[in-house]
Each structure stands twice: as structure tokens, then as C-alpha cells.
Short mmCIF file of C-alpha atoms and ligand atoms in Angstrom, two decimals:
data_model
loop_
_atom_site.label_atom_id
_atom_site.label_comp_id
_atom_site.label_asym_id
_atom_site.label_seq_id
_atom_site.Cartn_x
_atom_site.Cartn_y
_atom_site.Cartn_z
CA UNK N 1 86.11 59.61 -63.75
CA UNK N 2 85.88 57.39 -60.70
CA UNK N 3 88.92 55.72 -59.25
CA UNK N 4 88.81 52.22 -57.80
CA UNK N 5 88.22 53.22 -54.19
CA UNK N 6 88.81 49.63 -53.08
CA UNK N 7 92.50 50.39 -53.26
CA UNK N 8 92.01 52.68 -50.27
CA UNK N 9 91.00 49.62 -48.24
CA UNK N 10 94.36 47.92 -48.75
CA UNK N 11 96.61 47.83 -45.74
CA UNK N 12 100.00 49.35 -46.36
CA UNK N 13 102.59 46.64 -46.52
CA UNK N 14 105.49 47.76 -44.38
CA UNK N 15 106.90 44.29 -43.73
CA UNK N 16 109.93 44.10 -46.01
CA UNK N 17 110.64 47.83 -46.01
CA UNK N 18 110.65 47.88 -42.20
CA UNK N 19 112.96 44.85 -42.11
CA UNK N 20 115.34 46.52 -44.58
CA UNK N 21 115.31 49.77 -42.57
CA UNK N 22 116.06 48.05 -39.27
CA UNK N 23 118.82 45.91 -40.79
CA UNK N 24 120.44 48.89 -42.53
CA UNK N 25 120.38 50.97 -39.35
CA UNK N 26 121.96 48.14 -37.40
CA UNK N 27 124.62 47.60 -40.08
CA UNK N 28 125.51 51.31 -40.10
CA UNK N 29 125.99 51.32 -36.32
CA UNK N 30 127.83 47.96 -36.24
CA UNK N 31 129.98 47.73 -39.37
CA UNK N 32 132.13 44.95 -37.87
CA UNK N 33 129.20 42.55 -37.26
CA UNK N 34 128.33 40.00 -39.95
CA UNK N 35 124.59 39.88 -40.59
CA UNK N 36 123.09 36.60 -41.84
CA UNK N 37 119.83 36.90 -43.78
CA UNK N 38 117.49 33.96 -43.37
CA UNK N 39 114.43 36.01 -44.21
CA UNK N 40 114.58 35.92 -47.97
CA UNK N 41 111.86 34.19 -49.97
CA UNK N 42 113.94 34.20 -53.13
CA UNK N 43 116.15 31.44 -54.47
CA UNK N 44 119.92 31.97 -54.60
CA UNK N 45 121.27 29.07 -56.68
CA UNK N 46 121.63 29.74 -60.44
CA UNK N 47 119.50 28.13 -63.14
CA UNK N 48 120.51 24.56 -63.86
CA UNK N 49 122.61 23.56 -66.87
CA UNK N 50 119.79 21.88 -68.82
CA UNK N 51 117.73 25.08 -68.67
CA UNK N 52 120.61 27.32 -69.71
CA UNK N 53 121.49 25.08 -72.67
CA UNK N 54 117.88 25.02 -73.86
CA UNK N 55 117.61 28.79 -73.62
CA UNK N 56 120.89 29.33 -75.51
CA UNK N 57 119.60 27.07 -78.27
CA UNK N 58 116.34 29.00 -78.40
CA UNK N 59 118.22 32.30 -78.63
CA UNK N 60 120.09 30.92 -81.65
CA UNK N 61 116.79 29.87 -83.25
CA UNK N 62 115.53 33.42 -82.86
CA UNK N 63 118.47 34.68 -84.93
CA UNK N 64 117.59 32.62 -88.02
CA UNK N 65 114.67 33.50 -90.27
CA UNK N 66 113.46 29.91 -90.65
CA UNK N 67 113.23 29.30 -86.87
CA UNK N 68 112.45 32.82 -85.62
CA UNK N 69 109.20 33.09 -83.59
CA UNK N 70 106.93 36.04 -83.16
CA UNK N 71 103.70 35.94 -81.14
CA UNK N 72 103.10 32.49 -79.72
CA UNK N 73 99.88 30.89 -78.48
CA UNK N 74 98.62 32.88 -75.47
CA UNK N 75 98.06 29.69 -73.49
CA UNK N 76 101.61 28.43 -74.16
CA UNK N 77 103.38 26.33 -76.76
CA UNK N 78 102.25 22.72 -77.05
CA UNK N 79 105.78 21.44 -76.36
CA UNK N 80 105.65 22.92 -72.84
CA UNK N 81 102.00 22.07 -72.19
CA UNK N 82 102.77 18.47 -73.16
CA UNK N 83 105.75 18.47 -70.80
CA UNK N 84 103.47 19.66 -67.96
CA UNK N 85 100.83 17.08 -68.94
CA UNK N 86 103.43 14.29 -68.73
CA UNK N 87 104.69 15.65 -65.41
CA UNK N 88 101.20 15.28 -63.93
CA UNK N 89 100.71 11.89 -65.59
CA UNK N 90 103.71 10.57 -63.65
CA UNK N 91 101.64 11.16 -60.51
CA UNK N 92 98.60 9.51 -62.10
CA UNK N 93 96.85 12.81 -62.77
CA UNK N 94 95.50 12.80 -66.33
CA UNK N 95 95.02 16.26 -67.80
CA UNK N 96 93.82 17.38 -71.22
CA UNK N 97 96.13 19.74 -73.09
CA UNK N 98 93.48 22.47 -73.18
CA UNK N 99 93.27 22.41 -69.37
CA UNK N 100 96.88 23.62 -69.05
CA UNK N 101 97.77 27.31 -69.37
CA UNK N 102 101.38 28.50 -69.34
CA UNK N 103 101.87 31.67 -67.30
CA UNK N 104 104.59 34.14 -66.44
CA UNK N 105 104.42 32.87 -62.85
CA UNK N 106 101.84 32.05 -60.22
CA UNK N 107 101.47 35.54 -58.78
CA UNK N 108 99.95 37.08 -61.90
CA UNK N 109 97.56 34.20 -62.49
CA UNK N 110 96.48 34.13 -58.83
CA UNK N 111 95.46 37.75 -59.22
CA UNK N 112 94.14 37.57 -62.79
CA UNK N 113 91.93 34.52 -62.21
CA UNK N 114 89.55 36.76 -60.27
CA UNK N 115 88.46 38.27 -63.61
CA UNK N 116 86.35 35.18 -64.27
CA UNK N 117 84.45 35.31 -60.96
CA UNK N 118 81.57 37.59 -60.00
CA UNK N 119 82.04 40.32 -57.47
CA UNK N 120 79.52 38.98 -54.96
CA UNK N 121 81.51 36.02 -53.80
CA UNK N 122 82.69 35.45 -50.26
CA UNK N 123 86.36 34.59 -50.21
CA UNK N 124 87.95 32.35 -47.59
CA UNK N 125 91.65 32.85 -46.96
CA UNK N 126 93.78 31.06 -44.38
CA UNK N 127 95.53 33.31 -41.87
CA UNK N 128 98.53 33.53 -41.95
CA UNK N 129 99.26 33.13 -45.67
CA UNK N 130 100.89 34.62 -48.78
CA UNK N 131 99.41 38.16 -48.75
CA UNK N 132 98.55 38.28 -52.48
CA UNK N 133 95.27 36.37 -51.99
CA UNK N 134 93.84 38.96 -49.64
CA UNK N 135 95.05 42.06 -51.46
CA UNK N 136 93.83 41.00 -54.91
CA UNK N 137 90.34 40.43 -53.52
CA UNK N 138 90.30 43.70 -51.62
CA UNK N 139 91.24 45.46 -54.88
CA UNK N 140 88.17 43.86 -56.45
CA UNK N 141 85.94 44.82 -53.50
CA UNK N 142 85.18 41.28 -52.38
CA UNK N 143 84.35 40.20 -48.88
CA UNK N 144 87.20 38.23 -47.31
CA UNK N 145 86.78 35.92 -44.32
CA UNK N 146 89.60 34.06 -42.66
CA UNK N 147 90.28 30.45 -41.72
CA UNK N 148 92.37 30.53 -38.58
CA UNK N 149 95.63 28.66 -38.76
CA UNK N 150 97.34 28.28 -35.42
CA UNK N 151 99.37 25.99 -33.21
CA UNK N 152 96.26 23.98 -32.29
CA UNK N 153 95.63 22.90 -35.87
CA UNK N 154 99.35 22.81 -36.73
CA UNK N 155 98.71 25.71 -39.11
CA UNK N 156 96.43 23.57 -41.27
CA UNK N 157 92.91 24.98 -40.91
CA UNK N 158 90.05 22.68 -41.86
CA UNK N 159 86.65 23.60 -43.32
CA UNK N 160 83.98 24.88 -40.96
CA UNK N 161 80.50 23.93 -42.11
CA UNK N 162 79.11 27.06 -40.45
CA UNK N 163 81.19 29.32 -42.68
CA UNK N 164 79.81 29.85 -46.16
CA UNK N 165 82.51 30.62 -48.71
CA UNK N 166 82.46 30.66 -52.51
CA UNK N 167 86.14 31.06 -53.33
CA UNK N 168 88.66 29.25 -51.12
CA UNK N 169 92.42 29.68 -51.22
CA UNK N 170 94.64 26.84 -50.12
CA UNK N 171 98.43 26.93 -50.19
CA UNK N 172 100.22 23.64 -49.57
CA UNK N 173 103.12 23.49 -48.77
CA UNK N 174 102.28 26.77 -47.15
CA UNK N 175 104.06 30.07 -47.28
CA UNK N 176 104.89 31.19 -44.58
CA UNK N 177 104.33 28.17 -42.32
CA UNK N 178 105.69 25.31 -44.44
CA UNK N 179 102.75 23.16 -43.26
CA UNK N 180 101.45 20.56 -45.77
CA UNK N 181 97.97 19.05 -46.04
CA UNK N 182 97.69 15.29 -46.30
CA UNK N 183 95.20 13.59 -48.63
CA UNK N 184 92.51 13.09 -45.99
CA UNK N 185 92.62 16.75 -45.04
CA UNK N 186 92.46 17.93 -48.64
CA UNK N 187 89.57 15.55 -49.29
CA UNK N 188 87.60 17.35 -46.58
CA UNK N 189 88.19 20.67 -48.36
CA UNK N 190 87.14 19.13 -51.69
CA UNK N 191 83.98 17.72 -50.10
CA UNK N 192 83.21 21.12 -48.56
CA UNK N 193 83.71 22.88 -51.90
CA UNK N 194 81.49 20.39 -53.75
CA UNK N 195 78.77 20.67 -51.13
CA UNK N 196 78.83 24.47 -51.16
CA UNK N 197 79.29 24.93 -54.91
CA UNK N 198 82.54 26.70 -54.10
CA UNK N 199 85.84 26.79 -55.97
CA UNK N 200 89.25 26.03 -54.46
CA UNK N 201 92.17 28.05 -55.77
CA UNK N 202 95.03 25.71 -54.94
CA UNK N 203 98.52 27.20 -54.86
CA UNK N 204 101.11 24.47 -55.24
CA UNK N 205 104.12 26.74 -55.84
CA UNK N 206 106.20 24.66 -53.38
CA UNK N 207 105.02 21.18 -54.43
CA UNK N 208 108.48 19.99 -55.42
CA UNK N 209 109.71 20.39 -51.85
CA UNK N 210 107.44 17.52 -50.76
CA UNK N 211 109.53 14.46 -50.15
CA UNK N 212 106.92 12.07 -48.76
CA UNK N 213 105.30 10.10 -51.60
CA UNK N 214 102.04 9.87 -49.64
CA UNK N 215 101.57 13.63 -49.39
CA UNK N 216 99.64 15.24 -52.26
CA UNK N 217 101.63 17.53 -54.56
CA UNK N 218 98.57 18.43 -56.61
CA UNK N 219 94.96 18.82 -55.52
CA UNK N 220 94.02 16.66 -58.50
CA UNK N 221 95.35 13.68 -56.57
CA UNK N 222 92.12 14.03 -54.58
CA UNK N 223 88.94 12.45 -55.93
CA UNK N 224 86.33 14.94 -57.07
CA UNK N 225 88.73 17.89 -57.17
CA UNK N 226 88.51 18.49 -60.91
CA UNK N 227 84.93 19.57 -60.34
CA UNK N 228 85.90 22.22 -57.79
CA UNK N 229 89.56 23.29 -58.05
CA UNK N 230 91.92 25.39 -60.12
CA UNK N 231 95.63 24.78 -59.52
CA UNK N 232 98.46 27.31 -59.79
CA UNK N 233 102.04 26.22 -60.02
CA UNK N 234 105.32 27.92 -60.68
CA UNK N 235 108.86 27.15 -61.71
CA UNK N 236 110.11 29.93 -59.42
CA UNK N 237 111.01 27.84 -56.42
CA UNK N 238 111.07 24.51 -58.30
CA UNK N 239 113.74 25.53 -60.77
CA UNK N 240 115.01 28.95 -59.76
CA UNK N 241 112.77 30.86 -62.21
CA UNK N 242 111.97 33.77 -59.85
CA UNK N 243 113.66 36.20 -62.24
CA UNK N 244 113.11 34.17 -65.41
CA UNK N 245 109.31 33.95 -64.94
CA UNK N 246 107.31 30.88 -65.89
CA UNK N 247 104.54 28.88 -64.30
CA UNK N 248 101.33 27.08 -65.21
CA UNK N 249 97.69 27.07 -64.21
CA UNK N 250 95.30 24.16 -64.60
CA UNK N 251 91.62 24.90 -65.19
CA UNK N 252 89.82 21.56 -65.64
CA UNK N 253 87.13 21.19 -68.27
CA UNK N 254 84.96 19.65 -65.56
CA UNK N 255 84.56 23.19 -64.18
CA UNK N 256 82.24 23.96 -67.09
CA UNK N 257 82.40 27.49 -68.41
CA UNK N 258 85.41 28.46 -66.31
CA UNK N 259 87.92 26.80 -68.64
CA UNK N 260 86.61 28.70 -71.68
CA UNK N 261 86.30 31.92 -69.67
CA UNK N 262 89.95 31.67 -68.63
CA UNK N 263 91.01 30.96 -72.21
CA UNK N 264 89.04 34.01 -73.32
CA UNK N 265 90.53 36.13 -70.54
CA UNK N 266 94.07 35.08 -71.42
CA UNK N 267 93.69 35.48 -75.18
CA UNK N 268 92.24 38.95 -74.59
CA UNK N 269 94.60 40.30 -71.94
CA UNK N 270 97.80 38.24 -72.18
CA UNK N 271 100.22 37.63 -75.03
CA UNK N 272 102.06 34.60 -73.76
CA UNK N 273 105.41 33.78 -72.19
CA UNK N 274 108.54 34.35 -74.35
CA UNK N 275 109.55 31.41 -76.55
CA UNK N 276 113.08 31.35 -75.09
CA UNK N 277 111.72 31.06 -71.54
CA UNK N 278 109.27 28.33 -72.51
CA UNK N 279 112.12 26.31 -74.02
CA UNK N 280 114.03 26.75 -70.74
CA UNK N 281 110.94 25.65 -68.82
CA UNK N 282 110.51 22.61 -71.06
CA UNK N 283 114.05 21.55 -70.12
CA UNK N 284 113.05 21.50 -66.43
CA UNK N 285 110.78 18.55 -67.20
CA UNK N 286 113.41 16.46 -69.02
CA UNK N 287 115.18 13.66 -67.17
CA UNK N 288 118.36 15.72 -66.98
CA UNK N 289 116.46 18.86 -65.90
CA UNK N 290 114.64 16.97 -63.14
CA UNK N 291 117.91 15.53 -61.90
CA UNK N 292 119.54 18.95 -61.78
CA UNK N 293 116.67 20.81 -60.11
CA UNK N 294 116.41 18.07 -57.51
CA UNK N 295 120.04 18.69 -56.61
CA UNK N 296 119.28 22.36 -56.01
CA UNK N 297 116.14 21.59 -54.02
CA UNK N 298 118.17 19.04 -52.05
CA UNK N 299 120.64 21.80 -51.17
CA UNK N 300 117.87 24.01 -49.76
CA UNK N 301 116.33 21.09 -47.94
CA UNK N 302 119.62 20.32 -46.25
CA UNK N 303 119.62 23.89 -44.97
CA UNK N 304 116.04 23.46 -43.77
CA UNK N 305 117.08 20.29 -41.95
CA UNK N 306 119.93 22.07 -40.19
CA UNK N 307 117.50 24.78 -39.02
CA UNK N 308 114.80 22.34 -37.95
CA UNK N 309 117.21 20.06 -36.08
CA UNK N 310 118.70 23.00 -34.23
CA UNK N 311 115.29 24.28 -33.18
CA UNK N 312 114.27 20.79 -32.06
CA UNK N 313 117.41 20.50 -29.94
CA UNK N 314 116.68 23.89 -28.39
CA UNK N 315 113.06 22.94 -27.69
CA UNK N 316 111.69 25.72 -29.90
CA UNK N 317 108.26 24.79 -31.31
CA UNK N 318 108.15 24.87 -35.12
CA UNK N 319 106.48 23.43 -38.20
CA UNK N 320 107.64 23.26 -41.82
CA UNK N 321 111.15 22.68 -43.03
CA UNK N 322 110.61 19.06 -43.98
CA UNK N 323 108.52 19.51 -47.12
CA UNK N 324 109.12 23.18 -47.65
CA UNK N 325 111.85 25.81 -47.71
CA UNK N 326 110.15 27.62 -44.82
CA UNK N 327 110.46 27.02 -41.10
CA UNK N 328 107.80 28.60 -38.92
CA UNK N 329 108.70 28.86 -35.27
CA UNK N 330 107.06 30.08 -32.11
CA UNK N 331 108.99 32.99 -30.68
CA UNK N 332 110.54 31.84 -27.38
CA UNK N 333 109.42 33.39 -24.09
CA UNK N 334 106.17 34.63 -25.66
CA UNK N 335 107.97 37.41 -27.47
CA UNK N 336 106.07 39.22 -30.18
CA UNK N 337 107.22 38.69 -33.78
CA UNK N 338 108.87 42.09 -34.00
CA UNK N 339 110.46 41.86 -30.54
CA UNK N 340 111.98 38.55 -31.56
CA UNK N 341 113.19 40.09 -34.81
CA UNK N 342 114.97 42.85 -32.86
CA UNK N 343 116.30 40.37 -30.30
CA UNK N 344 117.92 38.19 -33.00
CA UNK N 345 119.32 41.16 -34.87
CA UNK N 346 120.81 42.74 -31.75
CA UNK N 347 122.21 39.57 -30.22
CA UNK N 348 123.23 37.25 -33.03
CA UNK N 349 122.69 39.31 -36.22
CA UNK N 350 120.36 36.76 -37.80
CA UNK N 351 117.52 38.21 -39.87
CA UNK N 352 114.19 36.42 -40.35
CA UNK N 353 110.64 37.52 -41.13
CA UNK N 354 108.17 38.43 -38.36
CA UNK N 355 105.08 36.23 -38.65
CA UNK N 356 102.75 39.16 -37.97
CA UNK N 357 103.47 40.33 -41.53
CA UNK N 358 101.47 37.37 -42.90
CA UNK N 359 98.24 37.87 -40.96
CA UNK N 360 97.02 38.40 -37.41
CA UNK N 361 97.55 34.75 -36.46
CA UNK N 362 101.21 35.14 -37.39
CA UNK N 363 101.80 37.30 -34.31
CA UNK N 364 104.16 35.54 -31.94
CA UNK N 365 105.68 33.48 -34.75
CA UNK N 366 108.66 33.88 -37.03
CA UNK N 367 109.67 32.62 -40.50
CA UNK N 368 113.14 31.40 -41.39
CA UNK N 369 113.99 30.28 -44.91
CA UNK N 370 116.42 27.77 -46.29
CA UNK N 371 117.28 29.76 -49.41
CA UNK N 372 120.56 31.07 -47.96
CA UNK N 373 123.96 29.44 -48.44
CA UNK N 374 124.86 26.30 -46.51
CA UNK N 375 127.72 28.08 -44.73
CA UNK N 376 125.53 30.96 -43.57
CA UNK N 377 122.74 28.64 -42.46
CA UNK N 378 125.14 26.57 -40.35
CA UNK N 379 126.71 29.69 -38.89
CA UNK N 380 123.28 31.19 -38.08
CA UNK N 381 122.25 28.01 -36.29
CA UNK N 382 125.49 27.94 -34.28
CA UNK N 383 124.60 31.42 -33.12
CA UNK N 384 121.07 30.26 -32.23
CA UNK N 385 122.51 27.35 -30.18
CA UNK N 386 124.77 29.68 -28.29
CA UNK N 387 122.09 32.26 -27.62
CA UNK N 388 119.37 29.88 -26.49
CA UNK N 389 121.41 27.29 -24.66
CA UNK N 390 122.90 30.10 -22.56
CA UNK N 391 119.37 30.83 -21.34
N1 LIG W 401 102.54 31.48 -54.36
C1 LIG W 401 103.21 31.47 -53.21
C2 LIG W 401 102.66 30.76 -52.06
C3 LIG W 401 104.44 32.16 -53.10
O1 LIG W 401 105.11 32.15 -51.94
C4 LIG W 401 104.94 32.84 -54.23
C5 LIG W 401 106.21 33.58 -54.16
O2 LIG W 401 106.86 33.75 -53.18
C6 LIG W 401 104.18 32.82 -55.39
C7 LIG W 401 102.98 32.13 -55.44
C8 LIG W 401 104.62 33.59 -56.60
O3 LIG W 401 105.29 32.81 -57.47
P1 LIG W 401 105.77 33.33 -58.87
O4 LIG W 401 107.21 33.71 -58.72
O5 LIG W 401 105.56 32.17 -59.77
O6 LIG W 401 104.95 34.50 -59.28
#
């Protein structure tokens, strides 16, 4: 028996456990101080009414013999795939039903998709970024190279013709930086992928935070992309499904064998998303559902605006916030990410996420999120104003 030794090459992830430890220690020593957490990457508002009603109805169906459902299609029920198809069509992206695969969220599909690619591929991952892309490839023993995202390129790295990559990850709007590619920039990535016979794995988990009509919410808004891109999306941040679990992945038929390979992979290793959840997800795409989720997203975006405006007033460099729940700021006075974390905790009891936890280029930066309550966000920013305008 041989174990998968690649797992030994994974870096231990101490980020969130270290944050929790530091915060708990501080809280124990200072029980009278109110800590505000702006580090969380999880939603806090409940599921919207349309979703809850649809799920209740589906539960009732499950209790009656005539409407009970057992195993469903591995790739998702047609009612939900059609809803996703129509959602794309509204942005002039025409998809075939068999290109859409319903998932239990983007994270699993982002990892599982690697099953359909050979081992000897070079993988290009932006740095900093959502750590799942790197770790899943290290587990599979693939070579990972990095595209540097930094202040100079506003955390939007562009293709380098001297770097040869086969599998490219792009995340827009980005976690952790909140930076968003425009159409011209994405076109350059599509052209690079087509030229190099590479595939783009496009993570659009935060697409619904984009408020500018001109910015692409799907890579398929870019000409030529169906020949070189797979898209992963999720209802987690769109509709508060982080605990409910539902997303979708698009594998275009223009990618040749890959669509059938993914179907085969899913029908072999996956047994579909629960019927009740898929009915809830379908409700997200109704007129009422869209109205309700937009209200929730609007709430988070207001928080992001409060954070961004405060940082602007204080002259603290940052990106994100406008089309994303994340605000990525440069730590003042050249502090390191962890020093800044300690500084905020000690002085104003605001918790964020040190950028160094998302890659080496994250050092010196810090992530704040807008998923907290409005009251806490305003209070946290008042504390920021006081701390930094005193300086
Ligand atoms: N992609 C990005 C960029 C994320 O930040 C996250 C979650 O934080 C995910 C995917 C995972 O989404 P899901 O909850 O659908 O698995």
C-alpha cells in the first residue's frame, strides 16, 4: 500500500486557527472589550423568502408517494438547469442544457474537475488567491506556477507570453482582493489560452456583486471563451447558500471531449444535489427570488461602501469593495499583515484576515469583509477613523 505522498507537500493552513487563537486569548484577557469581526468569508443574512417557500413545498412533495423523489439526475434536474440557462441568456450567453452541471457548491467542483485532466499539466494560479486552487493541484502532484498580483497591476495579473501554462485559474471578482477583470483584460487571457491550447478554470462565485453592466460576470461574455474555459459558480454568496450547498459548473461542448468526460466523472462519482435544495435554488432565479437576493447583496454592498469610503478618507490604499464583498487594503506604515492584525485587535478590537494567508504577495495587505452587520461595520469604521486620524 502506498499513500499519496503529495499530501506531505501541502503547507499547513494555520490562518483561521491562528486568528481564532489570538482573538480568544485577547477576549479572555479583556472581557469588557467588544470585538468586531470583519474577517469572516461567510454570509450572515438568512435565506430569502422565495427560497424558503420553495423548499417547504418540496419537503411536502417528499411526504407524498405520488411526488416523492429518490435518486435524481447526477447533473441536476432540468428545471434548475433551465433556470441557469435562462439566467445566462439574460446576459446574451447562450448555453445548451447539457453544458450545465448542478453541483453542491463551487469548492467541490473546483477540486473534482482535476479528475479530467492529465497529471503532466503546468498550472498557473494567481497569487494571492482562494487557496483551494493550489492545494487541490498539490494533492494531485501537479506543478504550480504563480501569476503575481500586486499593487502595480491592481491585483489583476495579465498573461505573460514567456510563461507556459496548461491550466489557468482566474477568480473574478477575486477572493481575497475584490479586484475584477474588465472585458479587454479577460480577452487577453482567452487569447493566451487559445494560443497555448490551455484551459481557463474561471471562478465566478462572486459575479452577482458586480454592479457595473460593462464588467463581465461570466467568461462566456468574451468571444472565443467557449473553446477554452470552464466556469464555476455558486449560490453561496449570491443567495446565502453557504450552508445549504448548491452551485453550477458550465463545461461547453466546444471543449470537445471534456464535456463528456465531466459527465462521466459526475455520473460515476456523484449522486446529485438533493431535490429540496434544487427547488430552493430554482427559486433564486425567479423574479421574486432575484429581487430578494438583490436586497441582501445590496445590504452587504452598503457595508462595503462604508468600509471603502472610510479607507479613502483616511488615505489607506485599497481595492475591491465596489463589485465584491471583500476590501483589500495595504497595511499602513508598511506593517506586515500579522503585525497589522495584532495592532487592530489590541487598539480597536477589529478583526480582519492577514493577506499573507492567501499567498506570498498578500504579505503587507489585509482583507476586510462586508458580511458583518451594518451596525458593527459602522462601529468598526468609526474606530478606524479614530485610530488613524489620531496618527
Ligand atoms: N470560490 C471562491 C473564490 C470562494 O471564495 C469560495 C468560498 O469562499 C468558493 C469558491 C466556494 O464556494 P462554495 O460555497 O460554493 O463551495
